[in-house]
Short mmCIF file of C-alpha atoms in Angstrom, two decimals:
data_model
loop_
_atom_site.label_atom_id
_atom_site.label_comp_id
_atom_site.label_asym_id
_atom_site.label_seq_id
_atom_site.Cartn_x
_atom_site.Cartn_y
_atom_site.Cartn_z
CA MET A 158 -2.20 -12.72 -29.48
CA ARG A 159 0.68 -13.29 -31.90
CA PRO A 160 3.84 -15.27 -31.04
CA LEU A 161 5.82 -12.12 -30.17
CA GLN A 162 3.11 -10.97 -27.77
CA ILE A 163 2.99 -14.39 -26.12
CA LEU A 164 6.79 -14.37 -25.88
CA VAL A 165 6.72 -11.05 -24.00
CA VAL A 166 4.11 -12.34 -21.55
CA GLY A 167 6.11 -15.55 -21.10
CA LEU A 168 9.38 -13.75 -20.41
CA CYS A 169 7.74 -11.42 -17.91
CA PHE A 170 6.09 -14.44 -16.29
CA ALA A 171 9.53 -16.03 -15.91
CA LEU A 172 10.90 -12.78 -14.46
CA ASN A 173 8.12 -12.76 -11.91
CA VAL A 174 8.85 -16.39 -10.98
CA PHE A 175 12.35 -15.40 -9.92
CA ASP A 176 11.09 -12.20 -8.30
CA GLY A 177 8.74 -14.28 -6.17
CA PHE A 178 11.51 -16.72 -5.31
CA ASP A 179 13.98 -13.95 -4.50
CA ILE A 180 11.65 -11.92 -2.29
CA LEU A 181 10.06 -14.85 -0.44
CA ALA A 182 13.35 -16.67 0.13
CA ILE A 183 13.56 -14.86 3.46
CA SER A 184 10.21 -16.33 4.50
CA PHE A 185 11.37 -19.87 3.71
CA THR A 186 14.74 -19.47 5.42
CA ALA A 187 13.52 -17.41 8.41
CA PRO A 188 13.12 -20.34 10.84
CA ALA A 189 16.68 -21.55 10.12
CA ILE A 190 18.11 -18.01 10.33
CA ARG A 191 16.25 -17.36 13.58
CA ASP A 192 17.63 -20.53 15.13
CA GLU A 193 21.21 -19.93 13.92
CA TRP A 194 21.43 -16.30 15.07
CA GLY A 195 18.95 -16.39 17.98
CA LEU A 196 16.76 -13.59 16.63
CA SER A 197 13.77 -12.13 18.47
CA ALA A 198 10.36 -11.74 16.82
CA GLN A 199 10.92 -7.98 16.45
CA THR A 200 14.33 -8.43 14.78
CA LEU A 201 12.94 -11.11 12.49
CA GLY A 202 10.15 -8.74 11.50
CA ALA A 203 12.73 -6.07 10.65
CA LEU A 204 14.63 -8.57 8.50
CA PHE A 205 11.42 -9.41 6.65
CA SER A 206 10.82 -5.72 6.00
CA ALA A 207 14.33 -4.93 4.70
CA SER A 208 13.66 -6.22 1.19
CA LEU A 209 10.21 -4.64 1.21
CA ALA A 210 11.73 -1.27 2.10
CA GLY A 211 14.04 -1.68 -0.88
CA MET A 212 11.09 -2.53 -3.11
CA MET A 213 9.27 0.59 -1.94
CA LEU A 214 12.18 2.87 -2.82
CA GLY A 215 12.73 1.01 -6.08
CA SER A 216 9.11 1.59 -7.06
CA PHE A 217 9.41 5.32 -6.37
CA LEU A 218 12.95 6.02 -7.56
CA LEU A 219 13.78 3.41 -10.19
CA ALA A 220 10.43 2.63 -11.85
CA PRO A 221 10.08 6.12 -13.43
CA LEU A 222 13.32 5.46 -15.34
CA ALA A 223 11.36 3.00 -17.51
CA ASP A 224 9.19 5.87 -18.78
CA ARG A 225 12.35 7.76 -19.78
CA LEU A 226 14.89 5.13 -20.83
CA GLY A 227 12.57 2.31 -21.91
CA ARG A 228 11.07 -0.82 -20.38
CA ARG A 229 13.73 -3.18 -21.73
CA PRO A 230 16.93 -1.51 -20.42
CA ALA A 231 15.29 -0.90 -17.05
CA ILE A 232 14.45 -4.59 -16.68
CA ILE A 233 17.96 -5.69 -17.75
CA TRP A 234 19.86 -3.45 -15.33
CA PHE A 235 17.56 -4.09 -12.37
CA LEU A 236 17.61 -7.85 -12.92
CA ALA A 237 21.41 -7.80 -12.82
CA LEU A 238 21.25 -5.88 -9.53
CA ALA A 239 18.75 -8.34 -8.06
CA SER A 240 21.00 -11.27 -8.98
CA ALA A 241 23.91 -9.64 -7.16
CA GLY A 242 21.77 -9.04 -4.08
CA MET A 243 20.73 -12.69 -3.90
CA LEU A 244 24.28 -14.00 -4.28
CA LEU A 245 25.58 -11.61 -1.62
CA THR A 246 22.89 -12.73 0.83
CA GLY A 247 24.35 -16.22 0.71
CA LEU A 248 27.65 -14.77 2.01
CA VAL A 249 26.41 -12.73 4.98
CA THR A 250 27.56 -13.50 8.53
CA ASP A 251 25.11 -11.49 10.67
CA VAL A 252 21.59 -10.06 10.59
CA TYR A 253 22.70 -6.51 9.74
CA GLN A 254 24.56 -7.65 6.63
CA ALA A 255 21.51 -9.71 5.71
CA MET A 256 19.29 -6.63 6.02
CA GLY A 257 21.61 -4.75 3.67
CA THR A 258 21.69 -7.39 0.95
CA ARG A 259 17.94 -7.98 1.25
CA PHE A 260 17.39 -4.24 0.85
CA LEU A 261 19.53 -4.29 -2.32
CA THR A 262 17.54 -7.20 -3.76
CA GLY A 263 14.25 -5.48 -2.99
CA LEU A 264 15.44 -2.20 -4.51
CA ALA A 265 16.10 -3.91 -7.82
CA ILE A 266 12.86 -5.88 -7.87
CA GLY A 267 10.93 -2.71 -7.03
CA GLY A 268 12.21 -1.26 -10.29
CA ILE A 269 11.50 -4.38 -12.36
CA LEU A 270 7.86 -5.00 -11.48
CA PRO A 271 6.26 -1.79 -12.83
CA SER A 272 8.26 -2.11 -16.05
CA MET A 273 6.98 -5.65 -16.58
CA ASN A 274 3.42 -4.58 -15.83
CA ALA A 275 3.61 -1.77 -18.39
CA LEU A 276 5.33 -3.96 -21.00
CA VAL A 277 2.74 -6.74 -20.80
CA ALA A 278 -0.13 -4.23 -20.90
CA GLU A 279 1.31 -2.54 -23.97
CA PHE A 280 1.96 -5.77 -25.90
CA SER A 281 -1.35 -7.49 -25.10
CA THR A 282 -4.52 -7.16 -27.11
CA ALA A 283 -7.33 -5.20 -25.45
CA ARG A 284 -9.41 -8.34 -24.88
CA ARG A 285 -6.57 -10.33 -23.33
CA ARG A 286 -4.85 -7.52 -21.43
CA ALA A 287 -6.28 -8.28 -17.97
CA PHE A 288 -5.69 -12.01 -18.41
CA SER A 289 -2.13 -11.49 -19.70
CA ILE A 290 -1.26 -9.23 -16.77
CA ASN A 291 -2.64 -11.73 -14.27
CA VAL A 292 -0.83 -14.59 -15.98
CA MET A 293 2.37 -12.58 -15.62
CA HIS A 294 1.70 -11.92 -11.94
CA THR A 295 0.98 -15.58 -11.20
CA GLY A 296 4.69 -16.01 -11.80
CA TYR A 297 5.22 -14.48 -8.37
CA THR A 298 3.14 -17.17 -6.69
CA VAL A 299 4.64 -19.88 -8.89
CA GLY A 300 8.05 -18.70 -7.71
CA ALA A 301 6.82 -18.99 -4.14
CA ILE A 302 5.58 -22.54 -4.75
CA PHE A 303 8.78 -23.62 -6.48
CA GLY A 304 10.91 -21.78 -3.95
CA GLY A 305 9.11 -23.40 -1.04
CA PHE A 306 9.73 -26.93 -2.26
CA LEU A 307 13.32 -26.15 -3.27
CA SER A 308 14.01 -24.46 0.07
CA ILE A 309 12.77 -27.44 2.06
CA TYR A 310 15.27 -29.62 0.17
CA LEU A 311 18.22 -27.21 0.18
CA ILE A 312 17.90 -26.23 3.84
CA GLY A 313 17.71 -29.88 4.86
CA GLN A 314 20.61 -31.01 2.67
CA ILE A 315 22.98 -28.02 2.52
CA GLY A 316 21.76 -25.10 4.61
CA TRP A 317 19.77 -21.89 4.22
CA ARG A 318 22.52 -20.04 2.31
CA ALA A 319 22.14 -22.43 -0.61
CA VAL A 320 18.65 -21.02 -1.22
CA TYR A 321 20.12 -17.61 -2.07
CA PHE A 322 22.89 -19.01 -4.24
CA ALA A 323 20.28 -20.96 -6.23
CA GLY A 324 18.10 -17.87 -6.66
CA GLY A 325 21.00 -15.69 -7.76
CA ALA A 326 22.28 -18.24 -10.26
CA GLY A 327 18.82 -18.71 -11.75
CA SER A 328 18.36 -14.95 -12.12
CA LEU A 329 21.63 -14.68 -14.02
CA VAL A 330 20.52 -17.37 -16.47
CA LEU A 331 17.26 -15.50 -16.99
CA LEU A 332 19.20 -12.27 -17.55
CA VAL A 333 20.84 -13.81 -20.61
CA ALA A 334 17.43 -14.78 -22.01
CA VAL A 335 16.04 -11.28 -21.42
CA VAL A 336 18.98 -9.59 -23.17
CA TRP A 337 18.58 -11.93 -26.12
CA LEU A 338 14.79 -12.07 -26.52
CA LEU A 339 12.90 -9.23 -24.81
CA PRO A 340 11.80 -6.40 -27.16
CA GLU A 341 11.05 -2.80 -26.31
CA SER A 342 7.47 -1.57 -25.99
CA ILE A 343 5.79 -0.35 -29.18
CA GLN A 344 4.13 2.47 -27.28
CA PHE A 345 7.43 3.63 -25.78
CA LEU A 346 9.16 3.58 -29.17
CA SER A 347 6.28 5.42 -30.84
CA THR A 348 6.32 8.31 -28.33
CA GLY A 349 9.97 9.25 -28.89
CA GLN A 350 12.11 10.66 -31.67
CA GLY A 351 15.19 9.44 -33.52
CA THR A 352 16.03 7.13 -36.41
CA ASP A 353 17.01 4.24 -34.13
CA ARG A 354 13.61 4.26 -32.45
CA GLU A 355 11.91 4.43 -35.85
CA ARG A 356 13.88 1.45 -37.10
CA LYS A 357 13.08 -0.65 -34.02
CA LEU A 358 9.43 0.35 -34.19
CA ARG A 359 9.07 -0.68 -37.83
CA ALA A 360 10.79 -4.01 -37.13
CA LEU A 361 8.44 -4.75 -34.22
CA LEU A 362 5.36 -3.84 -36.21
CA HIS A 363 6.52 -6.13 -39.00
CA ARG A 364 6.93 -9.03 -36.53
CA LEU A 365 3.38 -8.37 -35.30
CA GLY A 366 2.00 -8.46 -38.83
CA VAL A 367 1.14 -4.74 -38.79
CA ASP A 368 1.84 -2.39 -41.70
CA PRO A 369 4.87 -0.33 -40.53
CA ASP A 370 3.49 2.68 -42.40
CA ALA A 371 0.22 2.57 -40.43
CA ALA A 372 -0.20 4.06 -36.97
CA PRO A 373 0.53 1.65 -34.11
CA PRO A 374 -2.57 0.25 -32.36
CA GLU A 375 -3.89 2.14 -29.36
CA ARG A 376 -3.14 0.54 -25.98
CA GLY A 377 -5.05 2.74 -23.60
CA LYS A 378 -6.17 6.35 -23.49
CA GLN A 379 -3.57 8.96 -24.40
CA PRO A 380 -3.43 12.54 -23.18
CA ALA A 381 -4.13 15.29 -25.67
CA LYS A 382 -0.53 16.49 -25.26
CA GLN A 383 2.53 15.06 -23.60
CA PRO A 384 2.59 16.22 -19.97
CA VAL A 385 5.63 17.96 -18.54
CA SER A 386 5.79 15.42 -15.72
CA SER A 387 4.26 11.94 -15.74
CA ALA A 388 4.15 12.08 -11.93
CA ARG A 389 2.22 15.36 -12.00
CA GLU A 390 -0.37 13.78 -14.30
CA LEU A 391 -1.37 11.36 -11.53
CA PHE A 392 -2.88 14.28 -9.61
CA SER A 393 -4.79 15.81 -12.51
CA PRO A 394 -8.56 16.23 -11.90
CA ASP A 395 -9.36 13.21 -14.09
CA LEU A 396 -6.91 10.85 -12.41
CA LEU A 397 -6.90 12.04 -8.78
CA PRO A 398 -9.84 9.85 -7.59
CA VAL A 399 -8.25 6.86 -9.31
CA THR A 400 -4.83 7.58 -7.79
CA LEU A 401 -6.17 7.93 -4.23
CA MET A 402 -8.18 4.72 -4.54
CA MET A 403 -5.26 2.78 -6.01
CA TRP A 404 -2.86 3.98 -3.33
CA THR A 405 -5.23 3.07 -0.48
CA ALA A 406 -6.04 -0.35 -1.92
CA PHE A 407 -2.40 -1.19 -2.65
CA PHE A 408 -1.36 -0.08 0.85
CA VAL A 409 -3.77 -2.26 2.82
CA VAL A 410 -3.65 -5.27 0.50
CA TYR A 411 0.16 -5.30 0.46
CA MET A 412 0.16 -4.98 4.24
CA THR A 413 -2.02 -8.08 4.41
CA ILE A 414 -0.30 -10.25 1.82
CA TYR A 415 3.26 -9.61 2.99
CA TYR A 416 2.32 -10.32 6.58
CA LEU A 417 0.96 -13.69 5.41
CA PHE A 418 3.88 -14.42 3.08
CA SER A 419 6.46 -13.45 5.70
CA TRP A 420 5.07 -14.83 8.93
CA LEU A 421 3.15 -18.02 8.12
CA PRO A 422 6.14 -20.42 8.35
CA ALA A 423 7.80 -18.65 11.31
CA SER A 424 4.60 -18.25 13.35
CA LEU A 425 3.54 -21.85 12.77
CA THR A 426 6.95 -23.35 13.59
CA ALA A 427 7.10 -21.19 16.72
CA ALA A 428 3.80 -22.81 17.74
CA GLY A 429 5.33 -26.27 17.40
CA VAL A 430 4.55 -27.15 13.77
CA GLU A 431 7.31 -28.89 11.81
CA LEU A 432 9.34 -26.79 9.37
CA ALA A 433 8.04 -28.63 6.29
CA THR A 434 4.43 -28.09 7.39
CA GLY A 435 5.09 -24.44 8.18
CA VAL A 436 6.64 -23.80 4.77
CA SER A 437 3.76 -25.71 3.17
CA ALA A 438 1.40 -22.97 4.41
CA THR A 439 3.16 -20.49 2.11
CA ILE A 440 3.12 -23.04 -0.71
CA PHE A 441 -0.64 -23.57 -0.40
CA PHE A 442 -1.19 -19.82 -0.07
CA SER A 443 0.74 -19.39 -3.33
CA ILE A 444 -1.22 -22.15 -5.07
CA GLY A 445 -4.43 -20.40 -4.11
CA GLY A 446 -2.97 -17.09 -5.24
CA THR A 447 -2.14 -18.52 -8.67
CA ALA A 448 -5.71 -19.78 -9.06
CA GLY A 449 -7.17 -16.47 -7.85
CA MET A 450 -5.11 -14.31 -10.22
CA LEU A 451 -5.90 -16.50 -13.22
CA ALA A 452 -9.59 -16.57 -12.34
CA ILE A 453 -9.86 -12.78 -12.08
CA GLY A 454 -7.97 -12.29 -15.33
CA TYR A 455 -10.04 -14.88 -17.18
CA PHE A 456 -13.48 -13.81 -15.94
CA ALA A 457 -12.87 -10.03 -15.98
CA PRO A 458 -14.17 -9.56 -19.57
CA ARG A 459 -17.38 -11.42 -18.65
CA PHE A 460 -18.20 -10.18 -15.15
CA GLY A 461 -16.18 -6.97 -14.88
CA LEU A 462 -12.78 -6.39 -13.29
CA VAL A 463 -14.01 -3.97 -10.60
CA ARG A 464 -16.86 -6.27 -9.61
CA LEU A 465 -14.48 -9.21 -9.19
CA LEU A 466 -12.06 -7.04 -7.20
CA LYS A 467 -14.82 -6.07 -4.77
CA LEU A 468 -15.75 -9.74 -4.37
CA ALA A 469 -12.12 -10.68 -3.67
CA PHE A 470 -11.81 -7.95 -1.01
CA ALA A 471 -15.01 -9.07 0.69
CA CYS A 472 -14.15 -12.79 0.68
CA SER A 473 -10.63 -12.16 2.00
CA VAL A 474 -12.04 -11.26 5.43
CA PRO A 475 -13.61 -14.63 6.39
CA ALA A 476 -10.78 -16.54 4.68
CA ILE A 477 -8.11 -14.90 6.88
CA VAL A 478 -10.18 -15.25 10.06
CA LEU A 479 -10.82 -18.95 9.39
CA LEU A 480 -7.12 -19.48 8.70
CA GLY A 481 -6.49 -18.47 12.31
CA LEU A 482 -9.30 -20.63 13.67
CA LEU A 483 -8.74 -23.78 11.60
CA GLY A 484 -5.06 -23.63 10.67
CA THR A 485 -3.71 -25.84 13.45
CA GLY A 486 -3.36 -29.19 11.65
CA PHE A 487 -2.01 -29.96 8.20
CA VAL A 488 -5.46 -30.25 6.57
CA GLY A 489 -6.67 -26.98 8.10
CA ILE A 490 -3.46 -25.22 7.08
CA ALA A 491 -3.73 -26.55 3.51
CA VAL A 492 -7.40 -25.67 3.00
CA MET A 493 -7.47 -22.24 4.61
CA SER A 494 -4.08 -21.11 3.30
CA THR A 495 -5.28 -21.95 -0.21
CA ALA A 496 -8.56 -20.07 0.31
CA ALA A 497 -6.77 -17.00 1.66
CA GLY A 498 -4.41 -17.07 -1.30
CA VAL A 499 -7.28 -17.21 -3.81
CA PHE A 500 -8.85 -14.00 -2.54
CA VAL A 501 -5.92 -11.96 -1.20
CA SER A 502 -3.48 -12.67 -4.03
CA GLY A 503 -6.33 -12.56 -6.53
CA ALA A 504 -7.06 -9.02 -5.33
CA VAL A 505 -3.43 -8.03 -5.85
CA GLY A 506 -3.50 -9.34 -9.43
CA GLY A 507 -6.73 -7.48 -10.05
CA LEU A 508 -5.19 -4.22 -8.82
CA TYR A 509 -2.25 -4.63 -11.22
CA ALA A 510 -4.67 -5.21 -14.10
CA LEU A 511 -6.71 -2.18 -13.07
CA ALA A 512 -3.61 0.04 -12.92
CA ALA A 513 -2.71 -0.94 -16.47
CA ARG A 514 -6.18 0.00 -17.71
CA VAL A 515 -6.87 3.31 -15.97
CA TYR A 516 -3.54 5.06 -16.60
CA PRO A 517 -2.31 6.30 -20.02
CA THR A 518 0.93 5.11 -21.61
CA SER A 519 2.71 8.39 -20.85
CA CYS A 520 2.60 7.75 -17.10
CA ARG A 521 1.72 4.05 -16.84
CA SER A 522 5.03 2.80 -15.47
CA THR A 523 5.33 5.79 -13.13
CA ALA A 524 1.72 5.41 -11.95
CA THR A 525 2.06 1.69 -11.35
CA GLY A 526 5.44 2.17 -9.69
CA TRP A 527 4.13 4.84 -7.35
CA ALA A 528 1.04 2.81 -6.46
CA ILE A 529 3.27 -0.17 -5.71
CA GLY A 530 5.62 2.12 -3.80
CA VAL A 531 2.76 3.26 -1.56
CA GLY A 532 1.81 -0.37 -1.21
CA ARG A 533 5.33 -1.12 -0.03
CA PHE A 534 4.76 1.13 2.95
CA GLY A 535 2.05 -1.32 3.92
CA ALA A 536 4.27 -4.25 3.02
CA ILE A 537 6.96 -2.94 5.37
CA LEU A 538 4.48 -2.15 8.13
CA GLY A 539 2.73 -5.52 7.94
CA PRO A 540 5.63 -7.79 9.02
CA LEU A 541 6.87 -5.19 11.53
CA ALA A 542 3.44 -4.81 13.15
CA ALA A 543 2.99 -8.56 13.26
CA GLY A 544 6.41 -9.00 14.89
CA TYR A 545 5.45 -6.44 17.52
CA LEU A 546 2.13 -8.19 18.21
CA TYR A 547 3.74 -11.64 18.39
CA GLY A 548 6.41 -10.21 20.68
CA MET A 549 3.64 -8.92 22.98
CA GLY A 550 2.25 -12.44 23.27
CA TRP A 551 -0.62 -12.27 20.79
CA THR A 552 -1.74 -15.62 19.44
CA ASN A 553 -1.64 -16.44 15.75
CA THR A 554 -5.46 -16.41 15.73
CA GLY A 555 -5.58 -12.91 17.20
CA VAL A 556 -3.04 -11.45 14.77
CA LEU A 557 -4.81 -12.97 11.77
CA ALA A 558 -8.15 -11.56 12.95
CA ALA A 559 -6.59 -8.08 13.24
CA PHE A 560 -5.21 -8.22 9.71
CA ALA A 561 -8.55 -9.46 8.35
CA VAL A 562 -9.92 -5.93 8.79
CA LEU A 563 -7.60 -4.51 6.12
CA PRO A 564 -9.35 -5.86 2.98
CA LEU A 565 -12.52 -4.10 4.14
CA ILE A 566 -10.63 -0.81 3.93
CA ALA A 567 -9.66 -1.58 0.31
CA LEU A 568 -13.29 -2.37 -0.52
CA THR A 569 -14.42 0.91 1.03
CA ALA A 570 -11.76 2.87 -0.89
CA MET A 571 -12.93 1.42 -4.20
CA VAL A 572 -16.57 2.26 -3.51
CA LEU A 573 -15.72 5.83 -2.46
CA GLY A 574 -13.39 6.28 -5.43
CA GLN A 575 -16.19 5.40 -7.85
CA ARG A 576 -18.59 7.78 -6.11
CA GLN A 577 -16.03 10.58 -6.47
CA GLY A 578 -15.98 10.19 -10.22
CA GLY A 579 -13.16 7.72 -10.74
CA GLU A 580 -13.24 6.33 -14.28
CA PHE A 581 -12.81 2.63 -13.51
CA PRO A 582 -13.33 0.07 -16.28
CA LYS A 583 -16.15 -2.40 -15.86
#
């Protein structure tokens, strides 16, 4: 990994830090918003899902633009939009305005994430690709950790709106760095025509120490000919088993993780836990998630990415159940939230790494964006379903036990996908 490659991973890591902060800000501020506006559990669940609905549409509608216009311009424009959404959220006066600005923020972030995933995959060496992708995605959980601590301070000293002003201002600072430093993908530049693309490609190859007159290094399997539609390629006979497996796994895992991210502080504070302790559950969950993503990325070359993914799915079940049984005091919350984060968030990082390896460059951003978009359906449904169950009087233990079933579905989908001929990397 040369300095330019490390720079790309680092910038995308920083982008994901602010993405994690921006999306999970609603989780940190939910108890204060609920108390100020007197929201019911069902309305709070809808507010949680507003940004996730935006992310879903962004993954479907905006992510494919990166395969046409380039990874770099897509990231720049969507980051500017996300910054505006955060700043506007700090100005809202009712829950409906908040839903609108959260939707706008999610829409932008839904377009950013697949572009980052493709960019890191295309700049990383083959040996370090899975690790680089997971390092990038730990930024999301680092943003949750940082955001949790910052939110505790800002809510206590200024109020919940300050959380969104801080997130928006930080995103604008990062936007300047991205415009200045982030390069375009070699693979994207090499698949197009025009003298400007050729000039940029030669300059990038020179910075990487590669002979500009030689062919750029391969970053994943390429189709024999450029397909008419990158979306249509996802349903080709070779990729259909992979696509169905990825969509199922993303759906149920996103449903699980966004229920946990969204509802842990609100459900615990509703049960009588102090706000700082409730927010700490998300912090510990994020710490565990960071460790899980790094572990899967680091050990994937040795033990196999698919094997580690299956292990993460299987271990998520008891971790979530025990979180409901033991997460009543601070120690229980800390230990079991961390364990759940290791396996659930680790599985998410593994799925991102798998998506970057099984799809060709021509449709990688589209494929990842669509898989994430399907996952957003689950992400939207998770907080809404939990709000409905809590509103019906279900205990936190009961709701957690119900959601613990979902990782088993992801495990089953992966096994069936392999039996149907899916070409998954070891």
